[in-house]
Amino acid sequence: MNFIYVLSGWEGSAADCRVLRDVVTRPNGLKFPQSNFYLCDNDYTNGEGFLTPYKEVKYHLNDWGERTLIPQNSQEFLIVDPLEESLSDEDDDDDDEDNKTDYIDTIESSQAWNNWRDHLAHSMYNEWRGLD
């Protein structure tokens, strides 16, 4: 657990997504490879590289009472990173001169990412229900 980037100067009440938009556009800002995605909370935009939960959907179902402990639909089931096990420390070799990595340089909502999130949620939910 080490700091990899520090951005000072923003006021404490600035929205997370505004700060993220700023950091990716800076010449020496934090770099997010296009080949990865990052799980974010609802304060961020669901767009290229940044996967957010569905808005106004109950997660952590055990906090909502006994009747709702089981996910009722695919949106409630999208709570884990499906690629976590496939990622390795070898992916952190971005400093190699031979490694030409494309980075995310804008943060905006994307219908393609919304569709991808829907497909991912349905696939995970159907697998959990034994329908795959």
N, CA, C and O atoms as a GROMACS GRO file, in nm:
protein
  528
    1MET      N    1   0.085  -0.118   0.000
    1MET     CA    2   0.000   0.000   0.000
    1MET      C    3   0.090   0.124   0.000
    1MET      O    4   0.132   0.173   0.105
    2ASN      N    5   0.117   0.173  -0.120
    2ASN     CA    6   0.197   0.294  -0.136
    2ASN      C    7   0.120   0.396  -0.216
    2ASN      O    8   0.036   0.362  -0.299
    3PHE      N    9   0.150   0.523  -0.192
    3PHE     CA   10   0.095   0.628  -0.276
    3PHE      C   11   0.160   0.619  -0.413
    3PHE      O   12   0.282   0.604  -0.422
    4ILE      N   13   0.080   0.628  -0.518
    4ILE     CA   14   0.137   0.628  -0.652
    4ILE      C   15   0.118   0.762  -0.721
    4ILE      O   16   0.180   0.789  -0.823
    5TYR      N   17   0.032   0.846  -0.664
    5TYR     CA   18   0.007   0.977  -0.723
    5TYR      C   19  -0.059   1.065  -0.618
    5TYR      O   20  -0.146   1.020  -0.544
    6VAL      N   21  -0.017   1.190  -0.612
    6VAL     CA   22  -0.079   1.287  -0.522
    6VAL      C   23  -0.111   1.411  -0.603
    6VAL      O   24  -0.026   1.462  -0.676
    7LEU      N   25  -0.234   1.460  -0.592
    7LEU     CA   26  -0.277   1.583  -0.658
    7LEU      C   27  -0.327   1.677  -0.551
    7LEU      O   28  -0.429   1.650  -0.487
    8SER      N   29  -0.258   1.785  -0.531
    8SER     CA   30  -0.302   1.882  -0.431
    8SER      C   31  -0.360   2.003  -0.502
    8SER      O   32  -0.337   2.025  -0.621
    9GLY      N   33  -0.436   2.082  -0.428
    9GLY     CA   34  -0.488   2.205  -0.483
    9GLY      C   35  -0.639   2.209  -0.497
    9GLY      O   36  -0.697   2.317  -0.503
   10TRP      N   37  -0.703   2.094  -0.503
   10TRP     CA   38  -0.848   2.093  -0.512
   10TRP      C   39  -0.907   2.112  -0.374
   10TRP      O   40  -0.854   2.061  -0.275
   11GLU      N   41  -1.018   2.185  -0.366
   11GLU     CA   42  -1.084   2.203  -0.237
   11GLU      C   43  -1.151   2.072  -0.196
   11GLU      O   44  -1.185   1.990  -0.281
   12GLY      N   45  -1.170   2.054  -0.069
   12GLY     CA   46  -1.225   1.928  -0.017
   12GLY      C   47  -1.365   1.897  -0.063
   12GLY      O   48  -1.405   1.781  -0.061
   13SER      N   49  -1.441   1.998  -0.104
   13SER     CA   50  -1.579   1.974  -0.145
   13SER      C   51  -1.592   1.946  -0.295
   13SER      O   52  -1.704   1.931  -0.345
   14ALA      N   53  -1.481   1.938  -0.367
   14ALA     CA   54  -1.486   1.911  -0.510
   14ALA      C   55  -1.536   1.769  -0.535
   14ALA      O   56  -1.499   1.676  -0.462
   15ALA      N   57  -1.619   1.753  -0.636
   15ALA     CA   58  -1.672   1.620  -0.670
   15ALA      C   59  -1.560   1.530  -0.720
   15ALA      O   60  -1.470   1.574  -0.792
   16ASP      N   61  -1.566   1.403  -0.681
   16ASP     CA   62  -1.463   1.306  -0.720
   16ASP      C   63  -1.443   1.301  -0.871
   16ASP      O   64  -1.330   1.297  -0.920
   17CYS      N   65  -1.553   1.302  -0.944
   17CYS     CA   66  -1.544   1.291  -1.090
   17CYS      C   67  -1.477   1.414  -1.152
   17CYS      O   68  -1.405   1.400  -1.251
   18ARG      N   69  -1.498   1.532  -1.096
   18ARG     CA   70  -1.430   1.653  -1.146
   18ARG      C   71  -1.280   1.641  -1.128
   18ARG      O   72  -1.202   1.679  -1.216
   19VAL      N   73  -1.239   1.590  -1.013
   19VAL     CA   74  -1.095   1.573  -0.986
   19VAL      C   75  -1.036   1.469  -1.081
   19VAL      O   76  -0.927   1.489  -1.134
   20LEU      N   77  -1.107   1.359  -1.102
   20LEU     CA   78  -1.060   1.255  -1.194
   20LEU      C   79  -1.048   1.310  -1.337
   20LEU      O   80  -0.949   1.283  -1.405
   21ARG      N   81  -1.148   1.386  -1.381
   21ARG     CA   82  -1.140   1.447  -1.515
   21ARG      C   83  -1.017   1.535  -1.527
   21ARG      O   84  -0.950   1.537  -1.631
   22ASP      N   85  -0.988   1.608  -1.422
   22ASP     CA   86  -0.871   1.697  -1.424
   22ASP      C   87  -0.741   1.618  -1.430
   22ASP      O   88  -0.651   1.651  -1.507
   23VAL      N   89  -0.731   1.514  -1.350
   23VAL     CA   90  -0.605   1.440  -1.339
   23VAL      C   91  -0.570   1.366  -1.468
   23VAL      O   92  -0.452   1.353  -1.500
   24VAL      N   93  -0.669   1.318  -1.543
   24VAL     CA   94  -0.636   1.245  -1.666
   24VAL      C   95  -0.599   1.338  -1.781
   24VAL      O   96  -0.538   1.294  -1.879
   25THR      N   97  -0.634   1.465  -1.770
   25THR     CA   98  -0.601   1.559  -1.878
   25THR      C   99  -0.470   1.632  -1.855
   25THR      O  100  -0.421   1.700  -1.946
   26ARG      N  101  -0.412   1.620  -1.739
   26ARG     CA  102  -0.284   1.687  -1.710
   26ARG      C  103  -0.170   1.615  -1.781
   26ARG      O  104  -0.169   1.492  -1.788
   27PRO      N  105  -0.073   1.690  -1.834
   27PRO     CA  106   0.041   1.627  -1.903
   27PRO      C  107   0.115   1.525  -1.816
   27PRO      O  108   0.158   1.422  -1.866
   28ASN      N  109   0.130   1.553  -1.688
   28ASN     CA  110   0.197   1.461  -1.596
   28ASN      C  111   0.097   1.400  -1.498
   28ASN      O  112   0.132   1.366  -1.384
   29GLY      N  113  -0.027   1.386  -1.542
   29GLY     CA  114  -0.132   1.334  -1.457
   29GLY      C  115  -0.123   1.183  -1.442
   29GLY      O  116  -0.036   1.118  -1.500
   30LEU      N  117  -0.213   1.130  -1.365
   30LEU     CA  118  -0.220   0.986  -1.343
   30LEU      C  119  -0.265   0.918  -1.471
   30LEU      O  120  -0.359   0.963  -1.536
   31LYS      N  121  -0.199   0.810  -1.508
   31LYS     CA  122  -0.226   0.739  -1.632
   31LYS      C  123  -0.306   0.612  -1.605
   31LYS      O  124  -0.269   0.531  -1.520
   32PHE      N  125  -0.417   0.597  -1.677
   32PHE     CA  126  -0.502   0.479  -1.668
   32PHE      C  127  -0.497   0.406  -1.801
   32PHE      O  128  -0.548   0.458  -1.900
   33PRO      N  129  -0.436   0.287  -1.808
   33PRO     CA  130  -0.430   0.213  -1.935
   33PRO      C  131  -0.570   0.179  -1.986
   33PRO      O  132  -0.658   0.143  -1.908
   34GLN      N  133  -0.590   0.190  -2.116
   34GLN     CA  134  -0.719   0.157  -2.176
   34GLN      C  135  -0.749   0.008  -2.167
   34GLN      O  136  -0.865  -0.032  -2.180
   35SER      N  137  -0.648  -0.073  -2.144
   35SER     CA  138  -0.669  -0.218  -2.138
   35SER      C  139  -0.726  -0.264  -2.004
   35SER      O  140  -0.761  -0.381  -1.989
   36ASN      N  141  -0.737  -0.175  -1.907
   36ASN     CA  142  -0.789  -0.209  -1.774
   36ASN      C  143  -0.918  -0.134  -1.748
   36ASN      O  144  -0.954  -0.041  -1.821
   37PHE      N  145  -0.987  -0.176  -1.642
   37PHE     CA  146  -1.097  -0.094  -1.592
   37PHE      C  147  -1.088  -0.089  -1.441
   37PHE      O  148  -1.028  -0.176  -1.378
   38TYR      N  149  -1.148   0.014  -1.386
   38TYR     CA  150  -1.140   0.039  -1.243
   38TYR      C  151  -1.281   0.044  -1.187
   38TYR      O  152  -1.368   0.110  -1.244
   39LEU      N  153  -1.303  -0.025  -1.076
   39LEU     CA  154  -1.433  -0.023  -1.011
   39LEU      C  155  -1.445   0.106  -0.931
   39LEU      O  156  -1.357   0.137  -0.850
   40CYS      N  157  -1.551   0.180  -0.953
   40CYS     CA  158  -1.571   0.309  -0.889
   40CYS      C  159  -1.706   0.310  -0.818
   40CYS      O  160  -1.789   0.221  -0.839
   41ASP      N  161  -1.727   0.411  -0.735
   41ASP     CA  162  -1.859   0.424  -0.674
   41ASP      C  163  -1.945   0.515  -0.762
   41ASP      O  164  -1.901   0.560  -0.868
   42ASN      N  165  -2.068   0.541  -0.718
   42ASN     CA  166  -2.163   0.616  -0.800
   42ASN      C  167  -2.128   0.762  -0.820
   42ASN      O  168  -2.194   0.830  -0.899
   43ASP      N  169  -2.028   0.812  -0.752
   43ASP     CA  170  -1.988   0.951  -0.773
   43ASP      C  171  -1.912   0.970  -0.903
   43ASP      O  172  -1.887   1.083  -0.945
   44TYR      N  173  -1.875   0.861  -0.967
   44TYR     CA  174  -1.799   0.866  -1.092
   44TYR      C  175  -1.890   0.838  -1.210
   44TYR      O  176  -2.004   0.793  -1.194
   45THR      N  177  -1.840   0.864  -1.329
   45THR     CA  178  -1.913   0.840  -1.452
   45THR      C  179  -1.884   0.698  -1.502
   45THR      O  180  -1.769   0.655  -1.504
   46ASN      N  181  -1.988   0.626  -1.542
   46ASN     CA  182  -1.969   0.495  -1.602
   46ASN      C  183  -1.927   0.518  -1.747
   46ASN      O  184  -2.011   0.544  -1.834
   47GLY      N  185  -1.799   0.508  -1.772
   47GLY     CA  186  -1.745   0.533  -1.904
   47GLY      C  187  -1.617   0.454  -1.921
   47GLY      O  188  -1.578   0.377  -1.833
   48GLU      N  189  -1.552   0.472  -2.035
   48GLU     CA  190  -1.434   0.393  -2.068
   48GLU      C  191  -1.336   0.386  -1.952
   48GLU      O  192  -1.284   0.488  -1.906
   49GLY      N  193  -1.310   0.264  -1.905
   49GLY     CA  194  -1.212   0.240  -1.802
   49GLY      C  195  -1.262   0.251  -1.659
   49GLY      O  196  -1.190   0.217  -1.566
   50PHE      N  197  -1.385   0.300  -1.640
   50PHE     CA  198  -1.437   0.323  -1.505
   50PHE      C  199  -1.577   0.264  -1.493
   50PHE      O  200  -1.674   0.319  -1.545
   51LEU      N  201  -1.585   0.150  -1.424
   51LEU     CA  202  -1.709   0.076  -1.410
   51LEU      C  203  -1.776   0.114  -1.278
   51LEU      O  204  -1.718   0.098  -1.171
   52THR      N  205  -1.898   0.166  -1.288
   52THR     CA  206  -1.971   0.209  -1.168
   52THR      C  207  -2.092   0.120  -1.146
   52THR      O  208  -2.142   0.059  -1.241
   53PRO      N  209  -2.141   0.112  -1.022
   53PRO     CA  210  -2.263   0.036  -0.996
   53PRO      C  211  -2.384   0.110  -1.054
   53PRO      O  212  -2.376   0.227  -1.091
   54TYR      N  213  -2.494   0.039  -1.061
   54TYR     CA  214  -2.619   0.101  -1.104
   54TYR      C  215  -2.666   0.198  -0.997
   54TYR      O  216  -2.652   0.170  -0.878
   55LYS      N  217  -2.719   0.309  -1.038
   55LYS     CA  218  -2.771   0.407  -0.943
   55LYS      C  219  -2.904   0.358  -0.886
   55LYS      O  220  -2.984   0.294  -0.955
   56GLU      N  221  -2.927   0.389  -0.759
   56GLU     CA  222  -3.051   0.356  -0.688
   56GLU      C  223  -3.081   0.206  -0.684
   56GLU      O  224  -3.197   0.166  -0.687
   57VAL      N  225  -2.977   0.125  -0.677
   57VAL     CA  226  -2.991  -0.020  -0.663
   57VAL      C  227  -2.930  -0.058  -0.528
   57VAL      O  228  -2.823  -0.011  -0.492
   58LYS      N  229  -3.000  -0.143  -0.455
   58LYS     CA  230  -2.951  -0.187  -0.324
   58LYS      C  231  -2.842  -0.290  -0.342
   58LYS      O  232  -2.863  -0.396  -0.401
   59TYR      N  233  -2.725  -0.260  -0.290
   59TYR     CA  234  -2.616  -0.356  -0.280
   59TYR      C  235  -2.604  -0.391  -0.132
   59TYR      O  236  -2.680  -0.338  -0.051
   60HIS      N  237  -2.512  -0.477  -0.095
   60HIS     CA  238  -2.498  -0.518   0.046
   60HIS      C  239  -2.635  -0.560   0.099
   60HIS      O  240  -2.684  -0.506   0.198
   61LEU      N  241  -2.695  -0.654   0.031
   61LEU     CA  242  -2.834  -0.691   0.058
   61LEU      C  243  -2.859  -0.737   0.201
   61LEU      O  244  -2.970  -0.724   0.252
   62ASN      N  245  -2.757  -0.791   0.267
   62ASN     CA  246  -2.778  -0.836   0.405
   62ASN      C  247  -2.807  -0.719   0.500
   62ASN      O  248  -2.852  -0.741   0.612
   63ASP      N  249  -2.782  -0.596   0.456
   63ASP     CA  250  -2.814  -0.478   0.538
   63ASP      C  251  -2.960  -0.436   0.524
   63ASP      O  252  -3.005  -0.346   0.595
   64TRP      N  253  -3.036  -0.499   0.434
   64TRP     CA  254  -3.172  -0.454   0.403
   64TRP      C  255  -3.279  -0.549   0.456
   64TRP      O  256  -3.397  -0.528   0.428
   65GLY      N  257  -3.244  -0.650   0.531
   65GLY     CA  258  -3.345  -0.737   0.590
   65GLY      C  259  -3.340  -0.878   0.533
   65GLY      O  260  -3.279  -0.901   0.429
   66GLU      N  261  -3.403  -0.972   0.601
   66GLU     CA  262  -3.395  -1.113   0.565
   66GLU      C  263  -3.455  -1.145   0.430
   66GLU      O  264  -3.400  -1.228   0.358
   67ARG      N  265  -3.566  -1.083   0.392
   67ARG     CA  266  -3.634  -1.119   0.267
   67ARG      C  267  -3.551  -1.081   0.144
   67ARG      O  268  -3.573  -1.138   0.037
   68THR      N  269  -3.459  -0.989   0.156
   68THR     CA  270  -3.387  -0.941   0.038
   68THR      C  271  -3.242  -0.986   0.036
   68THR      O  272  -3.161  -0.924  -0.033
   69LEU      N  273  -3.209  -1.092   0.108
   69LEU     CA  274  -3.070  -1.137   0.111
   69LEU      C  275  -3.022  -1.191  -0.023
   69LEU      O  276  -2.903  -1.188  -0.051
   70ILE      N  277  -3.112  -1.240  -0.106
   70ILE     CA  278  -3.076  -1.297  -0.235
   70ILE      C  279  -3.100  -1.193  -0.343
   70ILE      O  280  -3.206  -1.131  -0.346
   71PRO      N  281  -3.002  -1.171  -0.432
   71PRO     CA  282  -3.024  -1.074  -0.540
   71PRO      C  283  -3.148  -1.110  -0.622
   71PRO      O  284  -3.168  -1.226  -0.658
   72GLN      N  285  -3.230  -1.010  -0.651
   72GLN     CA  286  -3.353  -1.031  -0.726
   72GLN      C  287  -3.335  -1.009  -0.876
   72GLN      O  288  -3.421  -1.047  -0.954
   73ASN      N  289  -3.224  -0.946  -0.915
   73ASN     CA  290  -3.199  -0.920  -1.057
   73ASN      C  291  -3.049  -0.901  -1.078
   73ASN      O  292  -2.972  -0.898  -0.982
   74SER      N  293  -3.010  -0.890  -1.204
   74SER     CA  294  -2.868  -0.881  -1.236
   74SER      C  295  -2.805  -0.752  -1.185
   74SER      O  296  -2.685  -0.750  -1.155
   75GLN      N  297  -2.882  -0.646  -1.174
   75GLN     CA  298  -2.825  -0.520  -1.126
   75GLN      C  299  -2.782  -0.530  -0.980
   75GLN      O  300  -2.680  -0.473  -0.941
   76GLU      N  301  -2.858  -0.601  -0.899
   76GLU     CA  302  -2.822  -0.619  -0.759
   76GLU      C  303  -2.702  -0.711  -0.742
   76GLU      O  304  -2.634  -0.707  -0.639
   77PHE      N  305  -2.675  -0.794  -0.842
   77PHE     CA  306  -2.567  -0.891  -0.832
   77PHE      C  307  -2.432  -0.831  -0.870
   77PHE      O  308  -2.330  -0.891  -0.834
   78LEU      N  309  -2.422  -0.719  -0.940
   78LEU     CA  310  -2.293  -0.663  -0.986
   78LEU      C  311  -2.217  -0.600  -0.871
   78LEU      O  312  -2.223  -0.479  -0.850
   79ILE      N  313  -2.143  -0.687  -0.793
   79ILE     CA  314  -2.076  -0.639  -0.673
   79ILE      C  315  -1.930  -0.681  -0.664
   79ILE      O  316  -1.863  -0.642  -0.569
   80VAL      N  317  -1.879  -0.759  -0.758
   80VAL     CA  318  -1.741  -0.806  -0.752
   80VAL      C  319  -1.669  -0.777  -0.882
   80VAL      O  320  -1.733  -0.753  -0.984
   81ASP      N  321  -1.538  -0.779  -0.878
   81ASP     CA  322  -1.456  -0.758  -0.997
   81ASP      C  323  -1.433  -0.893  -1.064
   81ASP      O  324  -1.360  -0.976  -1.010
   82PRO      N  325  -1.494  -0.917  -1.180
   82PRO     CA  326  -1.483  -1.048  -1.244
   82PRO      C  327  -1.344  -1.077  -1.300
   82PRO      O  328  -1.313  -1.193  -1.328
   83LEU      N  329  -1.263  -0.976  -1.318
   83LEU     CA  330  -1.131  -0.997  -1.376
   83LEU      C  331  -1.019  -0.997  -1.272
   83LEU      O  332  -0.902  -1.007  -1.307
   84GLU      N  333  -1.055  -0.986  -1.144
   84GLU     CA  334  -0.955  -0.973  -1.039
   84GLU      C  335  -0.852  -1.084  -1.042
   84GLU      O  336  -0.732  -1.058  -1.026
   85GLU      N  337  -0.896  -1.207  -1.061
   85GLU     CA  338  -0.803  -1.320  -1.060
   85GLU      C  339  -0.715  -1.325  -1.183
   85GLU      O  340  -0.606  -1.382  -1.179
   86SER      N  341  -0.760  -1.264  -1.294
   86SER     CA  342  -0.682  -1.271  -1.417
   86SER      C  343  -0.574  -1.164  -1.424
   86SER      O  344  -0.484  -1.172  -1.507
   87LEU      N  345  -0.581  -1.063  -1.338
   87LEU     CA  346  -0.480  -0.959  -1.338
   87LEU      C  347  -0.360  -1.004  -1.255
   87LEU      O  348  -0.376  -1.073  -1.154
   88SER      N  349  -0.240  -0.964  -1.297
   88SER     CA  350  -0.121  -1.001  -1.223
   88SER      C  351  -0.028  -0.882  -1.211
   88SER      O  352  -0.050  -0.778  -1.272
   89ASP      N  353   0.075  -0.899  -1.131
   89ASP     CA  354   0.174  -0.793  -1.115
   89ASP      C  355   0.251  -0.765  -1.243
   89ASP      O  356   0.312  -0.659  -1.256
   90GLU      N  357   0.249  -0.860  -1.336
   90GLU     CA  358   0.320  -0.840  -1.462
   90GLU      C  359   0.261  -0.725  -1.542
   90GLU      O  360   0.329  -0.669  -1.628
   91ASP      N  361   0.135  -0.689  -1.517
   91ASP     CA  362   0.070  -0.581  -1.588
   91ASP      C  363   0.124  -0.444  -1.548
   91ASP      O  364   0.090  -0.344  -1.612
   92ASP      N  365   0.205  -0.438  -1.444
   92ASP     CA  366   0.255  -0.311  -1.393
   92ASP      C  367   0.384  -0.266  -1.461
   92ASP      O  368   0.448  -0.173  -1.413
   93ASP      N  369   0.423  -0.328  -1.570
   93ASP     CA  370   0.548  -0.294  -1.639
   93ASP      C  371   0.526  -0.186  -1.744
   93ASP      O  372   0.572  -0.201  -1.858
   94ASP      N  373   0.457  -0.076  -1.709
   94ASP     CA  374   0.426   0.029  -1.804
   94ASP      C  375   0.545   0.117  -1.837
   94ASP      O  376   0.537   0.197  -1.929
   95ASP      N  377   0.657   0.104  -1.764
   95ASP     CA  378   0.772   0.189  -1.786
   95ASP      C  379   0.862   0.139  -1.898
   95ASP      O  380   0.954   0.211  -1.939
   96ASP      N  381   0.840   0.019  -1.949
   96ASP     CA  382   0.922  -0.034  -2.057
   96ASP      C  383   0.905   0.051  -2.181
   96ASP      O  384   0.793   0.086  -2.218
   97GLU      N  385   1.015   0.085  -2.246
   97GLU     CA  386   1.008   0.166  -2.367
   97GLU      C  387   0.942   0.089  -2.481
   97GLU      O  388   0.879   0.150  -2.568
   98ASP      N  389   0.953  -0.044  -2.482
   98ASP     CA  390   0.893  -0.124  -2.586
   98ASP      C  391   0.742  -0.138  -2.568
   98ASP      O  392   0.670  -0.173  -2.662
   99ASN      N  393   0.693  -0.110  -2.447
   99ASN     CA  394   0.552  -0.126  -2.416
   99ASN      C  395   0.478   0.001  -2.454
   99ASN      O  396   0.486   0.102  -2.384
  100LYS      N  397   0.405  -0.002  -2.565
  100LYS     CA  398   0.328   0.113  -2.612
  100LYS      C  399   0.186   0.100  -2.560
  100LYS      O  400   0.104   0.032  -2.622
  101THR      N  401   0.156   0.164  -2.449
  101THR     CA  402   0.025   0.156  -2.387
  101THR      C  403  -0.055   0.280  -2.420
  101THR      O  404  -0.004   0.392  -2.411
  102ASP      N  405  -0.181   0.261  -2.458
  102ASP     CA  406  -0.273   0.373  -2.478
  102ASP      C  407  -0.341   0.401  -2.345
  102ASP      O  408  -0.382   0.310  -2.274
  103TYR      N  409  -0.352   0.530  -2.313
  103TYR     CA  410  -0.410   0.571  -2.186
  103TYR      C  411  -0.541   0.645  -2.207
  103TYR      O  412  -0.563   0.708  -2.310
  104ILE      N  413  -0.627   0.637  -2.107
  104ILE     CA  414  -0.753   0.710  -2.109
  104ILE      C  415  -0.721   0.858  -2.090
  104ILE      O  416  -0.649   0.895  -1.997
  105ASP      N  417  -0.774   0.943  -2.178
  105ASP     CA  418  -0.742   1.085  -2.168
  105ASP      C  419  -0.867   1.172  -2.154
  105ASP      O  420  -0.859   1.294  -2.157
  106THR      N  421  -0.981   1.108  -2.138
  106THR     CA  422  -1.105   1.182  -2.115
  106THR      C  423  -1.200   1.097  -2.032
  106THR      O  424  -1.198   0.974  -2.040
  107ILE      N  425  -1.282   1.161  -1.953
  107ILE     CA  426  -1.380   1.092  -1.870
  107ILE      C  427  -1.518   1.140  -1.915
  107ILE      O  428  -1.554   1.256  -1.894
  108GLU      N  429  -1.593   1.051  -1.975
  108GLU     CA  430  -1.728   1.085  -2.018
  108GLU      C  431  -1.815   0.961  -2.018
  108GLU      O  432  -1.766   0.849  -2.034
  109SER      N  433  -1.944   0.982  -2.000
  109SER     CA  434  -2.038   0.872  -2.001
  109SER      C  435  -2.038   0.806  -2.138
  109SER      O  436  -2.020   0.873  -2.240
  110SER      N  437  -2.058   0.676  -2.140
  110SER     CA  438  -2.052   0.602  -2.264
  110SER      C  439  -2.162   0.497  -2.269
  110SER      O  440  -2.173   0.413  -2.179
  111GLN      N  441  -2.244   0.501  -2.373
  111GLN     CA  442  -2.348   0.399  -2.389
  111GLN      C  443  -2.286   0.261  -2.409
  111GLN      O  444  -2.342   0.160  -2.365
  112ALA      N  445  -2.171   0.257  -2.475
  112ALA     CA  446  -2.102   0.129  -2.494
  112ALA      C  447  -2.064   0.068  -2.359
  112ALA      O  448  -2.077  -0.053  -2.340
  113TRP      N  449  -2.017   0.150  -2.265
  113TRP     CA  450  -1.982   0.099  -2.132
  113TRP      C  451  -2.107   0.062  -2.053
  113TRP      O  452  -2.105  -0.034  -1.977
  114ASN      N  453  -2.216   0.136  -2.071
  114ASN     CA  454  -2.342   0.098  -2.006
  114ASN      C  455  -2.388  -0.037  -2.057
  114ASN      O  456  -2.434  -0.121  -1.979
  115ASN      N  457  -2.378  -0.060  -2.188
  115ASN     CA  458  -2.415  -0.189  -2.246
  115ASN      C  459  -2.324  -0.300  -2.196
  115ASN      O  460  -2.370  -0.409  -2.164
  116TRP      N  461  -2.193  -0.271  -2.187
  116TRP     CA  462  -2.097  -0.371  -2.138
  116TRP      C  463  -2.128  -0.407  -1.992
  116TRP      O  464  -2.123  -0.524  -1.955
  117ARG      N  465  -2.160  -0.306  -1.911
  117ARG     CA  466  -2.195  -0.330  -1.771
  117ARG      C  467  -2.320  -0.416  -1.762
  117ARG      O  468  -2.326  -0.509  -1.681
  118ASP      N  469  -2.422  -0.388  -1.845
  118ASP     CA  470  -2.544  -0.469  -1.847
  118ASP      C  471  -2.513  -0.614  -1.883
  118ASP      O  472  -2.561  -0.707  -1.817
  119HIS      N  473  -2.433  -0.633  -1.988
  119HIS     CA  474  -2.397  -0.768  -2.031
  119HIS      C  475  -2.319  -0.841  -1.921
  119HIS      O  476  -2.346  -0.958  -1.893
  120LEU      N  477  -2.225  -0.772  -1.858
  120LEU     CA  478  -2.146  -0.831  -1.750
  120LEU      C  479  -2.236  -0.870  -1.633
  120LEU      O  480  -2.224  -0.980  -1.579
  121ALA      N  481  -2.326  -0.781  -1.595
  121ALA     CA  482  -2.416  -0.808  -1.483
  121ALA      C  483  -2.507  -0.927  -1.512
  121ALA      O  484  -2.525  -1.014  -1.427
  122HIS      N  485  -2.564  -0.931  -1.633
  122HIS     CA  486  -2.652  -1.043  -1.670
  122HIS      C  487  -2.574  -1.175  -1.673
  122HIS      O  488  -2.624  -1.277  -1.626
  123SER      N  489  -2.453  -1.173  -1.727
  123SER     CA  490  -2.372  -1.295  -1.734
  123SER      C  491  -2.339  -1.348  -1.595
  123SER      O  492  -2.351  -1.467  -1.569
  124MET      N  493  -2.298  -1.259  -1.506
  124MET     CA  494  -2.263  -1.299  -1.370
  124MET      C  495  -2.386  -1.352  -1.296
  124MET      O  496  -2.379  -1.454  -1.227
  125TYR      N  497  -2.498  -1.282  -1.311
  125TYR     CA  498  -2.621  -1.322  -1.243
  125TYR      C  499  -2.670  -1.457  -1.294
  125TYR      O  500  -2.711  -1.542  -1.215
  126ASN      N  501  -2.669  -1.477  -1.426
  126ASN     CA  502  -2.714  -1.605  -1.482
  126ASN      C  503  -2.621  -1.719  -1.443
  126ASN      O  504  -2.668  -1.830  -1.420
  127GLU      N  505  -2.492  -1.693  -1.436
  127GLU     CA  506  -2.397  -1.797  -1.392
  127GLU      C  507  -2.426  -1.834  -1.247
  127GLU      O  508  -2.425  -1.952  -1.211
  128TRP      N  509  -2.450  -1.733  -1.163
  128TRP     CA  510  -2.480  -1.756  -1.021
  128TRP      C  511  -2.609  -1.838  -1.004
  128TRP      O  512  -2.619  -1.922  -0.915
  129ARG      N  513  -2.706  -1.812  -1.091
  129ARG     CA  514  -2.834  -1.885  -1.085
  129ARG      C  515  -2.826  -2.022  -1.152
  129ARG      O  516  -2.921  -2.100  -1.145
  130GLY      N  517  -2.713  -2.051  -1.218
  130GLY     CA  518  -2.695  -2.179  -1.282
  130GLY      C  519  -2.759  -2.186  -1.420
  130GLY      O  520  -2.790  -2.295  -1.468
  131LEU      N  521  -2.779  -2.072  -1.484
  131LEU     CA  522  -2.843  -2.069  -1.615
  131LEU      C  523  -2.745  -2.070  -1.730
  131LEU      O  524  -2.786  -2.080  -1.845
  132ASP      N  525  -2.616  -2.059  -1.702
  132ASP     CA  526  -2.516  -2.060  -1.810
  132ASP      C  527  -2.467  -2.199  -1.839
  132ASP      O  528  -2.383  -2.217  -1.927
   0.00000   0.00000   0.00000
